[in-house]
PDB file of C-alpha atoms in Angstrom:
ATOM      1  CA  MET A  28      26.084  -5.554   3.539  1.00  0.00           C
ATOM      2  CA  GLY A  29      28.050  -4.821   0.304  1.00  0.00           C
ATOM      3  CA  MET A  30      24.613  -3.483  -1.604  1.00  0.00           C
ATOM      4  CA  LYS A  31      24.402  -0.380  -3.095  1.00  0.00           C
ATOM      5  CA  GLY A  32      21.280   1.284  -3.708  1.00  0.00           C
ATOM      6  CA  ALA A  33      17.642   0.688  -2.289  1.00  0.00           C
ATOM      7  CA  LEU A  34      17.312  -2.945  -1.516  1.00  0.00           C
ATOM      8  CA  THR A  35      14.649  -5.342  -2.436  1.00  0.00           C
ATOM      9  CA  TRP A  36      12.191  -7.352  -0.291  1.00  0.00           C
ATOM     10  CA  SER A  37      13.837 -10.369  -1.640  1.00  0.00           C
ATOM     11  CA  GLN A  38      17.159  -8.859  -0.982  1.00  0.00           C
ATOM     12  CA  ILE A  39      16.360  -8.167   2.630  1.00  0.00           C
ATOM     13  CA  CYS A  40      14.755 -11.698   3.138  1.00  0.00           C
ATOM     14  CA  ARG A  41      17.996 -13.457   1.765  1.00  0.00           C
ATOM     15  CA  ASP A  42      20.581 -10.997   3.874  1.00  0.00           C
ATOM     16  CA  LYS A  43      21.924 -13.220   6.762  1.00  0.00           C
ATOM     17  CA  ALA A  44      22.896 -10.021   8.758  1.00  0.00           C
ATOM     18  CA  LEU A  45      19.569  -9.436   8.493  1.00  0.00           C
ATOM     19  CA  ALA A  46      18.041 -12.595   9.783  1.00  0.00           C
ATOM     20  CA  GLU A  47      18.522 -12.740  13.294  1.00  0.00           C
ATOM     21  CA  LEU A  48      17.518  -9.526  13.833  1.00  0.00           C
ATOM     22  CA  PRO A  49      14.967  -9.682  17.317  1.00  0.00           C
ATOM     23  CA  PHE A  50      12.925  -7.317  15.574  1.00  0.00           C
ATOM     24  CA  LYS A  51       9.903  -6.816  13.129  1.00  0.00           C
ATOM     25  CA  VAL A  52      11.506  -5.667   9.692  1.00  0.00           C
ATOM     26  CA  GLU A  53       9.399  -3.424   7.229  1.00  0.00           C
ATOM     27  CA  LEU A  54      10.720  -1.557   4.044  1.00  0.00           C
ATOM     28  CA  THR A  55       9.188   2.145   3.741  1.00  0.00           C
ATOM     29  CA  PRO A  56       8.637   4.128   0.634  1.00  0.00           C
ATOM     30  CA  ARG A  57      12.183   5.169   0.731  1.00  0.00           C
ATOM     31  CA  GLY A  58      13.395   1.931   0.522  1.00  0.00           C
ATOM     32  CA  ILE A  59      14.927   2.569   4.342  1.00  0.00           C
ATOM     33  CA  ILE A  60      14.589  -0.321   6.501  1.00  0.00           C
ATOM     34  CA  GLU A  61      12.509   0.066   9.655  1.00  0.00           C
ATOM     35  CA  MET A  62      12.853  -1.985  12.915  1.00  0.00           C
ATOM     36  CA  SER A  63      10.001  -2.126  15.616  1.00  0.00           C
ATOM     37  CA  PRO A  64      10.957  -3.686  18.740  1.00  0.00           C
ATOM     38  CA  ALA A  65       8.515  -6.409  20.350  1.00  0.00           C
ATOM     39  CA  ARG A  66       7.371  -6.764  24.027  1.00  0.00           C
ATOM     40  CA  PRO A  67       6.276  -9.890  25.172  1.00  0.00           C
ATOM     41  CA  ARG A  68       2.422  -8.770  25.948  1.00  0.00           C
ATOM     42  CA  HIS A  69       2.131  -7.923  22.131  1.00  0.00           C
ATOM     43  CA  GLY A  70       3.758 -11.288  21.023  1.00  0.00           C
ATOM     44  CA  LYS A  71       0.792 -12.919  23.883  1.00  0.00           C
ATOM     45  CA  LEU A  72      -1.780 -10.153  22.190  1.00  0.00           C
ATOM     46  CA  GLN A  73      -0.709 -11.453  18.585  1.00  0.00           C
ATOM     47  CA  LEU A  74      -1.386 -15.340  19.387  1.00  0.00           C
ATOM     48  CA  ARG A  75      -4.332 -14.454  21.208  1.00  0.00           C
ATOM     49  CA  ILE A  76      -5.860 -12.647  17.559  1.00  0.00           C
ATOM     50  CA  GLY A  77      -4.650 -15.619  15.560  1.00  0.00           C
ATOM     51  CA  GLY A  78      -6.208 -18.110  17.628  1.00  0.00           C
ATOM     52  CA  LEU A  79      -9.414 -16.480  17.687  1.00  0.00           C
ATOM     53  CA  MET A  80      -9.666 -15.868  13.917  1.00  0.00           C
ATOM     54  CA  GLU A  81      -8.840 -19.723  13.458  1.00  0.00           C
ATOM     55  CA  GLN A  82     -11.724 -20.278  15.481  1.00  0.00           C
ATOM     56  CA  MET A  83     -13.790 -18.024  14.259  1.00  0.00           C
ATOM     57  CA  LEU A  84     -12.776 -17.879  10.489  1.00  0.00           C
ATOM     58  CA  PRO A  85     -12.459 -21.386   9.238  1.00  0.00           C
ATOM     59  CA  GLY A  86     -12.766 -20.784   5.283  1.00  0.00           C
ATOM     60  CA  GLY A  87      -9.272 -19.056   5.430  1.00  0.00           C
ATOM     61  CA  VAL A  88      -5.718 -18.691   6.538  1.00  0.00           C
ATOM     62  CA  VAL A  89      -4.458 -16.963   9.637  1.00  0.00           C
ATOM     63  CA  ILE A  90      -0.565 -15.953   9.206  1.00  0.00           C
ATOM     64  CA  THR A  91       1.743 -13.726  11.912  1.00  0.00           C
ATOM     65  CA  GLU A  92       3.907 -11.315  10.554  1.00  0.00           C
ATOM     66  CA  CYS A  93       2.998 -11.635   7.315  1.00  0.00           C
ATOM     67  CA  PRO A  94       4.977  -9.075   4.796  1.00  0.00           C
ATOM     68  CA  ILE A  95       2.783  -7.647   2.537  1.00  0.00           C
ATOM     69  CA  GLU A  96       4.441  -5.750  -0.860  1.00  0.00           C
ATOM     70  CA  GLY A  97       3.331  -2.922  -2.671  1.00  0.00           C
ATOM     71  CA  ALA A  98       4.783  -0.624  -5.553  1.00  0.00           C
ATOM     72  CA  ASP A  99       7.676   1.349  -2.899  1.00  0.00           C
ATOM     73  CA  GLN A 100       7.197  -0.596  -0.024  1.00  0.00           C
ATOM     74  CA  VAL A 101       6.541  -3.832   2.248  1.00  0.00           C
ATOM     75  CA  ARG A 102       4.677  -3.433   5.760  1.00  0.00           C
ATOM     76  CA  VAL A 103       3.947  -6.146   7.651  1.00  0.00           C
ATOM     77  CA  PRO A 104       0.903  -6.484   9.632  1.00  0.00           C
ATOM     78  CA  ASP A 105       1.029  -8.445  13.213  1.00  0.00           C
ATOM     79  CA  VAL A 106      -1.584 -10.946  11.991  1.00  0.00           C
ATOM     80  CA  CYS A 107      -3.659 -11.431   9.333  1.00  0.00           C
ATOM     81  CA  TRP A 108      -6.487 -13.587   8.074  1.00  0.00           C
ATOM     82  CA  ILE A 109      -6.942 -14.223   4.185  1.00  0.00           C
ATOM     83  CA  ALA A 110      -9.938 -16.227   3.016  1.00  0.00           C
ATOM     84  CA  GLU A 111      -8.889 -19.778   1.002  1.00  0.00           C
ATOM     85  CA  GLY A 112      -7.669 -18.922  -2.537  1.00  0.00           C
ATOM     86  CA  ARG A 113      -6.992 -15.352  -2.165  1.00  0.00           C
ATOM     87  CA  GLU A 114      -3.197 -15.892  -1.210  1.00  0.00           C
ATOM     88  CA  ARG A 115      -0.631 -14.083  -4.332  1.00  0.00           C
ATOM     89  CA  TYR A 116       2.769 -14.187  -3.614  1.00  0.00           C
ATOM     90  CA  ASN A 117       5.409 -12.210  -5.757  1.00  0.00           C
ATOM     91  CA  ALA A 118       7.817 -13.859  -7.958  1.00  0.00           C
ATOM     92  CA  ASP A 119      10.203 -15.154  -5.190  1.00  0.00           C
ATOM     93  CA  GLU A 120       7.339 -16.010  -2.913  1.00  0.00           C
ATOM     94  CA  THR A 121       9.061 -13.838  -0.076  1.00  0.00           C
ATOM     95  CA  ALA A 122       5.830 -11.447   0.338  1.00  0.00           C
ATOM     96  CA  LEU A 123       1.912 -11.244  -0.479  1.00  0.00           C
ATOM     97  CA  VAL A 124       1.491  -9.023  -3.442  1.00  0.00           C
ATOM     98  CA  ALA A 125      -2.375  -8.792  -2.798  1.00  0.00           C
ATOM     99  CA  ALA A 126      -3.800  -7.785   0.864  1.00  0.00           C
ATOM    100  CA  PRO A 127      -5.371 -10.380   3.053  1.00  0.00           C
ATOM    101  CA  ASP A 128      -8.826  -9.690   3.810  1.00  0.00           C
ATOM    102  CA  ILE A 129      -8.139  -8.590   7.102  1.00  0.00           C
ATOM    103  CA  CYS A 130      -5.031  -7.218   8.669  1.00  0.00           C
ATOM    104  CA  VAL A 131      -4.407  -6.443  12.344  1.00  0.00           C
ATOM    105  CA  GLU A 132      -2.145  -4.316  14.049  1.00  0.00           C
ATOM    106  CA  VAL A 133      -0.900  -4.589  17.642  1.00  0.00           C
ATOM    107  CA  LEU A 134      -0.413  -1.434  18.756  1.00  0.00           C
ATOM    108  CA  SER A 135       3.161  -0.682  20.856  1.00  0.00           C
ATOM    109  CA  PRO A 136       3.563   2.628  22.701  1.00  0.00           C
ATOM    110  CA  ASN A 137       5.298   4.475  20.009  1.00  0.00           C
ATOM    111  CA  ASN A 138       2.521   3.914  17.037  1.00  0.00           C
ATOM    112  CA  THR A 139       0.936   7.323  15.726  1.00  0.00           C
ATOM    113  CA  ASP A 140      -2.760   7.826  14.594  1.00  0.00           C
ATOM    114  CA  GLU A 141      -0.955   8.998  11.343  1.00  0.00           C
ATOM    115  CA  GLU A 142       1.442   5.763  10.825  1.00  0.00           C
ATOM    116  CA  MET A 143      -1.621   3.646  11.239  1.00  0.00           C
ATOM    117  CA  ALA A 144      -3.500   5.679   8.828  1.00  0.00           C
ATOM    118  CA  ALA A 145      -0.787   5.032   6.432  1.00  0.00           C
ATOM    119  CA  LYS A 146      -0.899   1.379   6.912  1.00  0.00           C
ATOM    120  CA  ARG A 147      -4.473   1.220   6.932  1.00  0.00           C
ATOM    121  CA  SER A 148      -4.219   2.863   2.947  1.00  0.00           C
ATOM    122  CA  PHE A 149      -1.600   0.790   1.948  1.00  0.00           C
ATOM    123  CA  TYR A 150      -3.133  -2.439   3.296  1.00  0.00           C
ATOM    124  CA  GLY A 151      -6.781  -0.965   1.502  1.00  0.00           C
ATOM    125  CA  ALA A 152      -4.914  -0.124  -1.649  1.00  0.00           C
ATOM    126  CA  LEU A 153      -4.120  -3.703  -2.307  1.00  0.00           C
ATOM    127  CA  GLY A 154      -7.347  -5.479  -1.582  1.00  0.00           C
ATOM    128  CA  CYS A 155      -7.834  -5.270   2.475  1.00  0.00           C
ATOM    129  CA  LYS A 156     -11.530  -5.647   3.697  1.00  0.00           C
ATOM    130  CA  GLU A 157     -10.891  -4.431   7.241  1.00  0.00           C
ATOM    131  CA  PHE A 158      -7.892  -2.983   9.289  1.00  0.00           C
ATOM    132  CA  TRP A 159      -7.999  -3.935  12.944  1.00  0.00           C
ATOM    133  CA  THR A 160      -6.024  -2.841  15.790  1.00  0.00           C
ATOM    134  CA  CYS A 161      -5.656  -3.692  19.255  1.00  0.00           C
ATOM    135  CA  ALA A 162      -4.218  -1.571  21.773  1.00  0.00           C
ATOM    136  CA  GLU A 163      -1.842  -2.644  24.888  1.00  0.00           C
ATOM    137  CA  SER A 164      -4.976  -3.119  27.440  1.00  0.00           C
ATOM    138  CA  GLY A 165      -6.518  -5.474  24.446  1.00  0.00           C
ATOM    139  CA  GLU A 166      -8.898  -3.172  23.231  1.00  0.00           C
ATOM    140  CA  MET A 167     -10.073  -4.323  19.760  1.00  0.00           C
ATOM    141  CA  ARG A 168     -11.155  -1.389  16.987  1.00  0.00           C
ATOM    142  CA  PHE A 169     -12.466  -2.056  13.849  1.00  0.00           C
ATOM    143  CA  PHE A 170     -12.327  -0.309  10.340  1.00  0.00           C
ATOM    144  CA  LEU A 171     -12.803  -0.252   6.846  1.00  0.00           C
ATOM    145  CA  PRO A 172      -9.981   0.723   4.485  1.00  0.00           C
ATOM    146  CA  ASP A 173     -11.365   4.289   4.308  1.00  0.00           C
ATOM    147  CA  GLY A 174     -10.784   4.908   8.203  1.00  0.00           C
ATOM    148  CA  THR A 175     -14.536   4.104   8.808  1.00  0.00           C
ATOM    149  CA  ALA A 176     -14.899   2.620  12.349  1.00  0.00           C
ATOM    150  CA  LEU A 177     -17.090  -0.114  12.658  1.00  0.00           C
ATOM    151  CA  SER A 178     -18.581  -1.095  15.655  1.00  0.00           C
ATOM    152  CA  ALA A 179     -17.842  -4.786  15.007  1.00  0.00           C
ATOM    153  CA  SER A 180     -16.229  -6.763  12.269  1.00  0.00           C
ATOM    154  CA  ARG A 181     -18.435  -7.236   9.427  1.00  0.00           C
ATOM    155  CA  ILE A 182     -16.332 -10.036   8.020  1.00  0.00           C
ATOM    156  CA  SER A 183     -16.155 -11.863  11.863  1.00  0.00           C
ATOM    157  CA  PRO A 184     -19.177  -9.897  13.771  1.00  0.00           C
ATOM    158  CA  ASP A 185     -18.868 -12.051  16.680  1.00  0.00           C
ATOM    159  CA  PHE A 186     -14.902 -11.333  17.294  1.00  0.00           C
ATOM    160  CA  PRO A 187     -14.617 -10.254  20.779  1.00  0.00           C
ATOM    161  CA  ALA A 188     -13.991  -6.198  21.310  1.00  0.00           C
ATOM    162  CA  GLN A 189     -11.409  -7.091  24.074  1.00  0.00           C
ATOM    163  CA  ILE A 190      -8.360  -9.449  24.417  1.00  0.00           C
ATOM    164  CA  ILE A 191      -7.654 -11.012  27.603  1.00  0.00           C
ATOM    165  CA  VAL A 192      -4.094 -12.307  28.239  1.00  0.00           C
ATOM    166  CA  ARG A 193      -2.524 -13.346  31.231  1.00  0.00           C
TER     167      ARG A 193
END
């Protein structure tokens, strides 16, 4: 790529060599690009969750693969919901600098509890109100940023505990 030192998220977004990667790209606290391959079912779950959010939470915006930039990293939840008027972008408008109200991670077989706890904490520090996960089976789990498990979302109490895709 010809760049020395750690890359910024804006540089990553402009890099033509990285634009065509078939993976979700995130920037770790150490300035390392992390890529996660996705399976078709992963995309189906993302789409279904986003559609349900649009239906059930009309007072906001649903975004998939939305980069969130903190002081030392960029993480990209699979699906997020932002209450109207809460979107705040960095100067290059390549990432949010305030976390959405809800951040959802669709889990892959290689995701760990530690990784999800770190993401939940990162999003929470930037203003996320709830962190949801969706297992490959479609089972939804709802958490507060501090890790407290909820029996249902407080923001969308009727959101299904099981996502069904074909």
